Amino acid sequence: MSTTQSPRSDTRARIIEVALELFAAQGYEKTSLREIADRLGVTKAALYYHFKTKDDIVHGIVESMAAPIDEAISWGRDRTWSPQMRDELVRRFAAGMADRAPLLRFFHENQPALRDSAAGSEFKDRMLAMIGLIQGPGATFRERLRATVALFSINSALFLLKQDHVEPGEDCPAGARTEQPSLAEAMQAAVELALEIASGIEPAAAGTGA
Amino acid sequence: MSTTQSPRSDTRARIIEVALELFAAQGYEKTSLREIADRLGVTKAALYYHFKTKDDIVHGIVESMAAPIDEAISWGRDRTWSPQMRDELVRRFAAGMADRAPLLRFFHENQPALRDSAAGSEFKDRMLAMIGLIQGPGATFRERLRATVALFSINSALFLLKQDHVEPGEDCPAGARTEQPSLAEAMQAAVELALEIASGIEPAAAGTGA
Amino acid sequence: MSTTQSPRSDTRARIIEVALELFAAQGYEKTSLREIADRLGVTKAALYYHFKTKDDIVHGIVESMAAPIDEAISWGRDRTWSPQMRDELVRRFAAGMADRAPLLRFFHENQPALRDSAAGSEFKDRMLAMIGLIQGPGATFRERLRATVALFSINSALFLLKQDHVEPGEDCPAGARTEQPSLAEAMQAAVELALEIASGIEPAAAGTGA
Amino acid sequence: MSTTQSPRSDTRARIIEVALELFAAQGYEKTSLREIADRLGVTKAALYYHFKTKDDIVHGIVESMAAPIDEAISWGRDRTWSPQMRDELVRRFAAGMADRAPLLRFFHENQPALRDSAAGSEFKDRMLAMIGLIQGPGATFRERLRATVALFSINSALFLLKQDHVEPGEDCPAGARTEQPSLAEAMQAAVELALEIASGIEPAAAGTGA
DNA sequence: CATGAATGAGTCTTCATTCAT
DNA sequence: GATGAATGAAGACTCATTCAT
């Protein structure tokens, strides 16, 4: 169990990196394999050496980046629900996503493209699993909704950050804005809000369990 | 001589209706003009008689469905911020979206496609305007984030509803679920949560006004 | 036989006018009926009230502008060839085209589009007729070539004028240019050159005839 | 290790060949990529492998056929103007075009299509450069016109040849014609006429140089 | 490990034309 | 004397994918 990720090939890793970057920035459908290949200085055919299909690249992305979530999930599976465990799950999710902003954004903004994709489901299933663990056993719809909104608030923070970054030469149209916080500050705020929202979750069956 | 927009042609309205339905269900990029035309029993060229481009159809959709939001916005613009006004805005937004679920979903799930679309911005600008009004003057980033998450929670409720509706013949994969509420119940829950989240907004500059 | 051209309808005349202008400026294929209609503030369907097809508009253009050439041709047909008559034909052609620059340009630059068009042939036939009359009976290929080049030199003058008109903000790339003459001066120069070129025509059968 | 361009692929060259043939025969706009592809027994997409756009094919045509003109131009640039040099330029142009009749015809007859095309300008610029060199320094408009007409007379000869070639089963409509010369004879006649026209060029600033 | 060449299906879009009113 | 609505054919172009080398 060395720290070194076995680099099946450097190119493979670079493909994943560049693909995620482009998918997040422009969307899955709007990003063509040619574009990815060009950025890497290889041919489209080279991509097909490493991945069977475009969708398979998404699979590769998930595989290579979902580790923190998977760990959080299996951590959660081994425990019975409690408010502390609930909060810990929220924190772990946030921590896992903090340096993977593009991943979250990509999956959030490309639902239609990923809907009938095997790889797309892999990630959504993880999200649903997280929601399930956070809401706890025997939760009401209200509680399930809280769990969902709590997780999405992480994403909303990233959305705001992107949104309020006014490009030089643009005017700032609608409504007042706030001073821009750093990514770290934004995540901090998001986690706090998420925990507050989650704090309303207190499922009936919780005490029952163990 | 009613206030109703003169229905220039039935077809135009039907295009908007079918297009939104398909865009929401399968995504903007995955929906071809041929598909829309076929559903309506007309030719692609007929679409081009009514709309200049595919994107212009989106413009038509926004134009024909954003009235409630526009009203909420102009209502909000005429008032100085207060907690009551903040809550009323949340409620009006929810009310306006309740029977327009596909619209919200479409815009939420198709960001990449709409990013460089004029029509797409029209809707996003409205969302940002709502956020701006709800957060009030002189708000902090935390408060802006609350306003955002509050509005998105409406969308999350719709997401959950869709998600948990297990199609016959599918298995129910990850995590526990809850009994399915009706659309009305779900919206009710979403609004309550949204108001709770928004209740943390109490901007510094608010007292100044009155 | 009054001077007043019977205006079958004002619109018809305006269509011809605008169509020629656009055809000359952008080419036949690149000019759509919508464009013509828009310029006139009418619908495409209105064009079809006045003309059977797009090609029929060309027919209308020729019909309404070829009078001077037709007169020159029938004038020439009634005479036996002589150097004076040859020169007179060149002069009449130039005079007829001087205020019809777009017409000449249009036909010169849109050969492919007009090739299999009835209306297109109408004009080309007139050009060939002129060439035939100028070259005289029993001419050699060399003389026929002179006749052709003489007529085309009128067109070349117009080409040069257009070409050398440097738009503000453009740089002047290739080769030295000359000061720009007025349209009248250019035509004057062109006619003189045309006459010089034509002066080499002295067909064998000329004296023989009458 | 010859000077011959390494034939990257046979297909590329064949596309250029067939495209020019069709463009010259039917015009740029009337020739569809499907037509070109069909003739070659490949798919449209294959064309796009070799050329970025339809216009880029024109670029390819120019690039592959303009060598003789380029040589004439750079030959001319290295010399000071003199009547002998002027005549030599005319002869070189004619020689270069003799076996490239379709090229000249294509550019002459498709001005509108090529007007806002980068590739189209490439050729026109060459023509203007030739004109500039032939007219010499300090030329008057009359002399520039002579240079232009001289070059165009080559084209006129080709036009006449095409024109007078009566297809079997057609009638010969307007005006007398001459016996048909061979291509070589026609070019011979055209060059002589071009030289005669050019002989009137004797620019003021010419003597200054030497 | 990767490329060069090609395909087939599909995209959005434009156009000349028609016809009932 | 014209319009509004629509059609059918076609156009240029893009994309994911394949395969021999």
PDB file of C-alpha atoms in Angstrom, chain D:
ATOM      1  CA  MET D   1      15.138  13.877 -52.031  1.00  0.00           C
ATOM      2  CA  SER D   2      13.626  15.848 -54.794  1.00  0.00           C
ATOM      3  CA  THR D   3      12.097  19.275 -54.534  1.00  0.00           C
ATOM      4  CA  THR D   4       8.702  17.742 -55.085  1.00  0.00           C
ATOM      5  CA  GLN D   5       6.305  18.265 -52.174  1.00  0.00           C
ATOM      6  CA  SER D   6       6.043  15.059 -50.270  1.00  0.00           C
ATOM      7  CA  PRO D   7       2.593  13.795 -51.240  1.00  0.00           C
ATOM      8  CA  ARG D   8       1.189  13.478 -47.749  1.00  0.00           C
ATOM      9  CA  SER D   9      -1.578  11.459 -49.159  1.00  0.00           C
ATOM     10  CA  ASP D  10      -2.850  10.855 -52.574  1.00  0.00           C
ATOM     11  CA  THR D  11      -6.334  11.793 -51.501  1.00  0.00           C
ATOM     12  CA  ARG D  12      -5.464  15.349 -50.641  1.00  0.00           C
ATOM     13  CA  ALA D  13      -4.106  15.947 -54.114  1.00  0.00           C
ATOM     14  CA  ARG D  14      -7.072  14.276 -55.733  1.00  0.00           C
ATOM     15  CA  ILE D  15      -9.470  16.449 -53.785  1.00  0.00           C
ATOM     16  CA  ILE D  16      -7.743  19.551 -55.060  1.00  0.00           C
ATOM     17  CA  GLU D  17      -7.812  18.291 -58.582  1.00  0.00           C
ATOM     18  CA  VAL D  18     -11.469  17.301 -58.614  1.00  0.00           C
ATOM     19  CA  ALA D  19     -12.562  20.368 -56.670  1.00  0.00           C
ATOM     20  CA  LEU D  20     -10.919  22.750 -59.106  1.00  0.00           C
ATOM     21  CA  GLU D  21     -12.433  20.901 -62.005  1.00  0.00           C
ATOM     22  CA  LEU D  22     -15.913  21.141 -60.563  1.00  0.00           C
ATOM     23  CA  PHE D  23     -15.533  24.679 -59.261  1.00  0.00           C
ATOM     24  CA  ALA D  24     -14.431  25.836 -62.682  1.00  0.00           C
ATOM     25  CA  ALA D  25     -17.148  23.958 -64.501  1.00  0.00           C
ATOM     26  CA  GLN D  26     -20.143  24.728 -62.319  1.00  0.00           C
ATOM     27  CA  GLY D  27     -19.045  27.434 -59.935  1.00  0.00           C
ATOM     28  CA  TYR D  28     -18.040  27.403 -56.309  1.00  0.00           C
ATOM     29  CA  GLU D  29     -21.505  27.767 -54.845  1.00  0.00           C
ATOM     30  CA  LYS D  30     -23.127  25.258 -57.100  1.00  0.00           C
ATOM     31  CA  THR D  31     -20.569  22.622 -56.265  1.00  0.00           C
ATOM     32  CA  SER D  32     -21.395  20.819 -53.065  1.00  0.00           C
ATOM     33  CA  LEU D  33     -18.940  18.910 -50.967  1.00  0.00           C
ATOM     34  CA  ARG D  34     -21.074  15.844 -51.473  1.00  0.00           C
ATOM     35  CA  GLU D  35     -20.474  16.132 -55.188  1.00  0.00           C
ATOM     36  CA  ILE D  36     -16.734  16.344 -54.750  1.00  0.00           C
ATOM     37  CA  ALA D  37     -16.734  13.465 -52.320  1.00  0.00           C
ATOM     38  CA  ASP D  38     -18.893  11.284 -54.538  1.00  0.00           C
ATOM     39  CA  ARG D  39     -16.630  11.807 -57.494  1.00  0.00           C
ATOM     40  CA  LEU D  40     -13.697  10.648 -55.424  1.00  0.00           C
ATOM     41  CA  GLY D  41     -15.535   7.738 -53.912  1.00  0.00           C
ATOM     42  CA  VAL D  42     -15.055   8.971 -50.370  1.00  0.00           C
ATOM     43  CA  THR D  43     -17.312  10.511 -47.743  1.00  0.00           C
ATOM     44  CA  LYS D  44     -17.790  14.178 -47.102  1.00  0.00           C
ATOM     45  CA  ALA D  45     -16.107  13.668 -43.752  1.00  0.00           C
ATOM     46  CA  ALA D  46     -12.977  12.566 -45.550  1.00  0.00           C
ATOM     47  CA  LEU D  47     -12.750  15.994 -47.131  1.00  0.00           C
ATOM     48  CA  TYR D  48     -12.862  17.478 -43.683  1.00  0.00           C
ATOM     49  CA  TYR D  49      -9.992  15.343 -42.633  1.00  0.00           C
ATOM     50  CA  HIS D  50      -7.836  17.038 -45.222  1.00  0.00           C
ATOM     51  CA  PHE D  51      -9.302  20.531 -45.259  1.00  0.00           C
ATOM     52  CA  LYS D  52     -10.751  22.576 -42.465  1.00  0.00           C
ATOM     53  CA  THR D  53     -13.510  24.119 -44.549  1.00  0.00           C
ATOM     54  CA  LYS D  54     -14.800  24.384 -48.072  1.00  0.00           C
ATOM     55  CA  ASP D  55     -12.930  27.614 -48.393  1.00  0.00           C
ATOM     56  CA  ASP D  56      -9.778  25.910 -47.236  1.00  0.00           C
ATOM     57  CA  ILE D  57      -9.977  23.723 -50.310  1.00  0.00           C
ATOM     58  CA  VAL D  58      -9.710  26.869 -52.390  1.00  0.00           C
ATOM     59  CA  HIS D  59      -6.685  27.774 -50.327  1.00  0.00           C
ATOM     60  CA  GLY D  60      -5.247  24.399 -51.186  1.00  0.00           C
ATOM     61  CA  ILE D  61      -5.926  24.961 -54.853  1.00  0.00           C
ATOM     62  CA  VAL D  62      -4.149  28.298 -54.873  1.00  0.00           C
ATOM     63  CA  GLU D  63      -1.246  26.961 -52.876  1.00  0.00           C
ATOM     64  CA  SER D  64      -0.774  24.086 -55.251  1.00  0.00           C
ATOM     65  CA  MET D  65      -1.110  26.035 -58.486  1.00  0.00           C
ATOM     66  CA  ALA D  66       0.172  29.533 -57.955  1.00  0.00           C
ATOM     67  CA  ALA D  67       3.849  28.691 -58.058  1.00  0.00           C
ATOM     68  CA  PRO D  68       4.451  30.006 -61.590  1.00  0.00           C
ATOM     69  CA  ILE D  69       2.829  33.315 -60.762  1.00  0.00           C
ATOM     70  CA  ASP D  70       4.756  33.622 -57.551  1.00  0.00           C
ATOM     71  CA  GLU D  71       7.939  33.043 -59.423  1.00  0.00           C
ATOM     72  CA  ALA D  72       7.030  35.639 -61.999  1.00  0.00           C
ATOM     73  CA  ILE D  73       6.270  38.097 -59.237  1.00  0.00           C
ATOM     74  CA  SER D  74       9.484  37.585 -57.345  1.00  0.00           C
ATOM     75  CA  TRP D  75      11.379  37.687 -60.599  1.00  0.00           C
ATOM     76  CA  GLY D  76       9.737  41.034 -61.287  1.00  0.00           C
ATOM     77  CA  ARG D  77      10.379  42.393 -57.817  1.00  0.00           C
ATOM     78  CA  ASP D  78      14.104  41.954 -58.247  1.00  0.00           C
ATOM     79  CA  ARG D  79      14.259  44.065 -61.369  1.00  0.00           C
ATOM     80  CA  THR D  80      13.737  47.684 -62.209  1.00  0.00           C
ATOM     81  CA  TRP D  81      11.028  48.368 -64.700  1.00  0.00           C
ATOM     82  CA  SER D  82      11.833  48.368 -68.369  1.00  0.00           C
ATOM     83  CA  PRO D  83       9.799  47.631 -71.486  1.00  0.00           C
ATOM     84  CA  GLN D  84      11.602  44.323 -71.849  1.00  0.00           C
ATOM     85  CA  MET D  85      10.863  43.384 -68.279  1.00  0.00           C
ATOM     86  CA  ARG D  86       7.229  44.384 -68.761  1.00  0.00           C
ATOM     87  CA  ASP D  87       6.910  42.116 -71.771  1.00  0.00           C
ATOM     88  CA  GLU D  88       8.685  39.286 -70.045  1.00  0.00           C
ATOM     89  CA  LEU D  89       6.200  39.479 -67.182  1.00  0.00           C
ATOM     90  CA  VAL D  90       3.288  39.233 -69.572  1.00  0.00           C
ATOM     91  CA  ARG D  91       4.860  36.231 -71.246  1.00  0.00           C
ATOM     92  CA  ARG D  92       5.572  34.495 -67.977  1.00  0.00           C
ATOM     93  CA  PHE D  93       2.047  35.054 -66.772  1.00  0.00           C
ATOM     94  CA  ALA D  94       0.657  33.611 -69.971  1.00  0.00           C
ATOM     95  CA  ALA D  95       3.013  30.655 -69.831  1.00  0.00           C
ATOM     96  CA  GLY D  96       2.051  29.977 -66.251  1.00  0.00           C
ATOM     97  CA  MET D  97      -1.646  30.063 -67.010  1.00  0.00           C
ATOM     98  CA  ALA D  98      -1.598  28.137 -70.259  1.00  0.00           C
ATOM     99  CA  ASP D  99      -1.965  24.752 -68.602  1.00  0.00           C
ATOM    100  CA  ARG D 100      -4.001  26.130 -65.735  1.00  0.00           C
ATOM    101  CA  ALA D 101      -6.980  27.396 -67.624  1.00  0.00           C
ATOM    102  CA  PRO D 102      -9.485  26.166 -65.041  1.00  0.00           C
ATOM    103  CA  LEU D 103      -7.728  28.066 -62.283  1.00  0.00           C
ATOM    104  CA  LEU D 104      -7.982  31.368 -64.082  1.00  0.00           C
ATOM    105  CA  ARG D 105     -11.518  30.750 -65.103  1.00  0.00           C
ATOM    106  CA  PHE D 106     -12.535  29.758 -61.621  1.00  0.00           C
ATOM    107  CA  PHE D 107     -11.201  32.916 -60.068  1.00  0.00           C
ATOM    108  CA  HIS D 108     -12.536  35.131 -62.758  1.00  0.00           C
ATOM    109  CA  GLU D 109     -16.033  33.749 -62.686  1.00  0.00           C
ATOM    110  CA  ASN D 110     -16.479  33.333 -58.963  1.00  0.00           C
ATOM    111  CA  GLN D 111     -15.634  36.717 -57.583  1.00  0.00           C
ATOM    112  CA  PRO D 112     -18.711  36.986 -55.383  1.00  0.00           C
ATOM    113  CA  ALA D 113     -18.115  33.662 -53.723  1.00  0.00           C
ATOM    114  CA  LEU D 114     -14.460  34.430 -53.139  1.00  0.00           C
ATOM    115  CA  ARG D 115     -14.902  38.042 -52.161  1.00  0.00           C
ATOM    116  CA  ASP D 116     -14.937  37.491 -48.437  1.00  0.00           C
ATOM    117  CA  SER D 117     -12.791  34.417 -48.561  1.00  0.00           C
ATOM    118  CA  ALA D 118      -9.261  34.475 -47.320  1.00  0.00           C
ATOM    119  CA  ALA D 119      -8.226  32.018 -49.998  1.00  0.00           C
ATOM    120  CA  GLY D 120      -9.901  34.087 -52.682  1.00  0.00           C
ATOM    121  CA  SER D 121      -7.915  37.140 -51.720  1.00  0.00           C
ATOM    122  CA  GLU D 122      -4.690  35.214 -51.958  1.00  0.00           C
ATOM    123  CA  PHE D 123      -5.172  34.870 -55.660  1.00  0.00           C
ATOM    124  CA  LYS D 124      -6.517  38.341 -56.266  1.00  0.00           C
ATOM    125  CA  ASP D 125      -3.562  39.797 -54.433  1.00  0.00           C
ATOM    126  CA  ARG D 126      -1.270  37.974 -56.808  1.00  0.00           C
ATOM    127  CA  MET D 127      -3.128  39.372 -59.788  1.00  0.00           C
ATOM    128  CA  LEU D 128      -2.892  42.869 -58.370  1.00  0.00           C
ATOM    129  CA  ALA D 129       0.786  42.380 -57.699  1.00  0.00           C
ATOM    130  CA  MET D 130       1.340  41.353 -61.323  1.00  0.00           C
ATOM    131  CA  ILE D 131      -0.592  44.373 -62.513  1.00  0.00           C
ATOM    132  CA  GLY D 132       1.468  46.589 -60.254  1.00  0.00           C
ATOM    133  CA  LEU D 133       4.731  45.225 -61.603  1.00  0.00           C
ATOM    134  CA  ILE D 134       3.665  45.488 -65.209  1.00  0.00           C
ATOM    135  CA  GLN D 135       2.367  49.024 -64.942  1.00  0.00           C
ATOM    136  CA  GLY D 136       5.641  50.101 -63.392  1.00  0.00           C
ATOM    137  CA  PRO D 137       6.341  52.976 -61.006  1.00  0.00           C
ATOM    138  CA  GLY D 138       4.468  56.242 -61.275  1.00  0.00           C
ATOM    139  CA  ALA D 139       1.998  54.914 -63.804  1.00  0.00           C
ATOM    140  CA  THR D 140      -1.168  56.747 -64.732  1.00  0.00           C
ATOM    141  CA  PHE D 141      -4.625  55.229 -64.487  1.00  0.00           C
ATOM    142  CA  ARG D 142      -4.531  54.655 -68.230  1.00  0.00           C
ATOM    143  CA  GLU D 143      -1.397  52.606 -67.852  1.00  0.00           C
ATOM    144  CA  ARG D 144      -2.762  50.641 -64.937  1.00  0.00           C
ATOM    145  CA  LEU D 145      -5.807  49.923 -67.061  1.00  0.00           C
ATOM    146  CA  ARG D 146      -3.623  48.670 -69.870  1.00  0.00           C
ATOM    147  CA  ALA D 147      -1.794  46.320 -67.543  1.00  0.00           C
ATOM    148  CA  THR D 148      -5.101  44.973 -66.307  1.00  0.00           C
ATOM    149  CA  VAL D 149      -6.643  44.466 -69.702  1.00  0.00           C
ATOM    150  CA  ALA D 150      -3.457  42.845 -70.963  1.00  0.00           C
ATOM    151  CA  LEU D 151      -3.635  40.184 -68.290  1.00  0.00           C
ATOM    152  CA  PHE D 152      -7.363  39.699 -68.691  1.00  0.00           C
ATOM    153  CA  SER D 153      -6.973  39.151 -72.398  1.00  0.00           C
ATOM    154  CA  ILE D 154      -5.447  35.779 -71.582  1.00  0.00           C
ATOM    155  CA  ASN D 155      -8.643  34.968 -69.807  1.00  0.00           C
ATOM    156  CA  SER D 156     -10.764  36.291 -72.645  1.00  0.00           C
ATOM    157  CA  ALA D 157      -9.088  33.940 -75.051  1.00  0.00           C
ATOM    158  CA  LEU D 158      -9.981  31.008 -72.862  1.00  0.00           C
ATOM    159  CA  PHE D 159     -13.521  32.355 -72.566  1.00  0.00           C
ATOM    160  CA  LEU D 160     -13.897  32.529 -76.322  1.00  0.00           C
ATOM    161  CA  LEU D 161     -12.581  29.027 -76.768  1.00  0.00           C
ATOM    162  CA  LYS D 162     -15.113  27.673 -74.321  1.00  0.00           C
ATOM    163  CA  GLN D 163     -17.860  29.798 -75.773  1.00  0.00           C
ATOM    164  CA  ASP D 164     -17.426  28.875 -79.364  1.00  0.00           C
ATOM    165  CA  HIS D 165     -17.105  25.194 -78.711  1.00  0.00           C
ATOM    166  CA  VAL D 166     -20.612  24.304 -79.862  1.00  0.00           C
ATOM    167  CA  GLU D 167     -21.780  21.140 -78.180  1.00  0.00           C
ATOM    168  CA  PRO D 168     -23.242  18.588 -80.543  1.00  0.00           C
ATOM    169  CA  GLY D 169     -26.967  19.134 -80.748  1.00  0.00           C
ATOM    170  CA  GLU D 170     -26.844  22.818 -79.963  1.00  0.00           C
ATOM    171  CA  ASP D 171     -27.621  25.559 -82.388  1.00  0.00           C
ATOM    172  CA  CYS D 172     -25.276  28.425 -82.955  1.00  0.00           C
ATOM    173  CA  PRO D 173     -27.259  31.473 -82.010  1.00  0.00           C
ATOM    174  CA  ALA D 174     -25.852  34.941 -82.286  1.00  0.00           C
ATOM    175  CA  GLY D 175     -23.367  36.394 -84.682  1.00  0.00           C
ATOM    176  CA  ALA D 176     -20.724  34.979 -86.916  1.00  0.00           C
ATOM    177  CA  ARG D 177     -17.958  32.915 -85.464  1.00  0.00           C
ATOM    178  CA  THR D 178     -14.516  32.028 -86.640  1.00  0.00           C
ATOM    179  CA  GLU D 179     -12.860  28.688 -87.164  1.00  0.00           C
ATOM    180  CA  GLN D 180     -11.735  27.256 -83.838  1.00  0.00           C
ATOM    181  CA  PRO D 181      -8.020  27.465 -83.178  1.00  0.00           C
ATOM    182  CA  SER D 182      -6.199  25.057 -80.905  1.00  0.00           C
ATOM    183  CA  LEU D 183      -5.457  26.039 -77.339  1.00  0.00           C
ATOM    184  CA  ALA D 184      -1.860  26.751 -78.257  1.00  0.00           C
ATOM    185  CA  GLU D 185      -2.860  28.982 -81.153  1.00  0.00           C
ATOM    186  CA  ALA D 186      -5.338  30.820 -78.996  1.00  0.00           C
ATOM    187  CA  MET D 187      -2.771  31.479 -76.301  1.00  0.00           C
ATOM    188  CA  GLN D 188      -0.321  32.632 -78.936  1.00  0.00           C
ATOM    189  CA  ALA D 189      -2.847  35.138 -80.218  1.00  0.00           C
ATOM    190  CA  ALA D 190      -3.709  36.254 -76.693  1.00  0.00           C
ATOM    191  CA  VAL D 191      -0.079  36.884 -75.759  1.00  0.00           C
ATOM    192  CA  GLU D 192       0.515  38.906 -78.867  1.00  0.00           C
ATOM    193  CA  LEU D 193      -2.510  41.035 -78.170  1.00  0.00           C
ATOM    194  CA  ALA D 194      -1.512  41.395 -74.519  1.00  0.00           C
ATOM    195  CA  LEU D 195       1.955  42.563 -75.527  1.00  0.00           C
ATOM    196  CA  GLU D 196       0.507  45.040 -77.968  1.00  0.00           C
ATOM    197  CA  ILE D 197      -1.763  46.472 -75.276  1.00  0.00           C
ATOM    198  CA  ALA D 198       1.061  46.556 -72.763  1.00  0.00           C
ATOM    199  CA  SER D 199       3.324  48.316 -75.236  1.00  0.00           C
ATOM    200  CA  GLY D 200       1.420  51.506 -74.480  1.00  0.00           C
ATOM    201  CA  ILE D 201       2.840  51.453 -70.957  1.00  0.00           C
ATOM    202  CA  GLU D 202       5.814  53.780 -70.591  1.00  0.00           C
ATOM    203  CA  PRO D 203       5.602  55.171 -67.084  1.00  0.00           C
ATOM    204  CA  ALA D 204       7.124  58.544 -66.240  1.00  0.00           C
ATOM    205  CA  ALA D 205       9.245  57.345 -63.343  1.00  0.00           C
ATOM    206  CA  ALA D 206      10.758  54.525 -65.388  1.00  0.00           C
ATOM    207  CA  GLY D 207      13.753  56.390 -66.820  1.00  0.00           C
ATOM    208  CA  THR D 208      14.593  57.707 -63.369  1.00  0.00           C
ATOM    209  CA  GLY D 209      15.668  54.330 -62.035  1.00  0.00           C
ATOM    210  CA  ALA D 210      18.722  53.374 -64.120  1.00  0.00           C
TER     211      ALA D 210
END
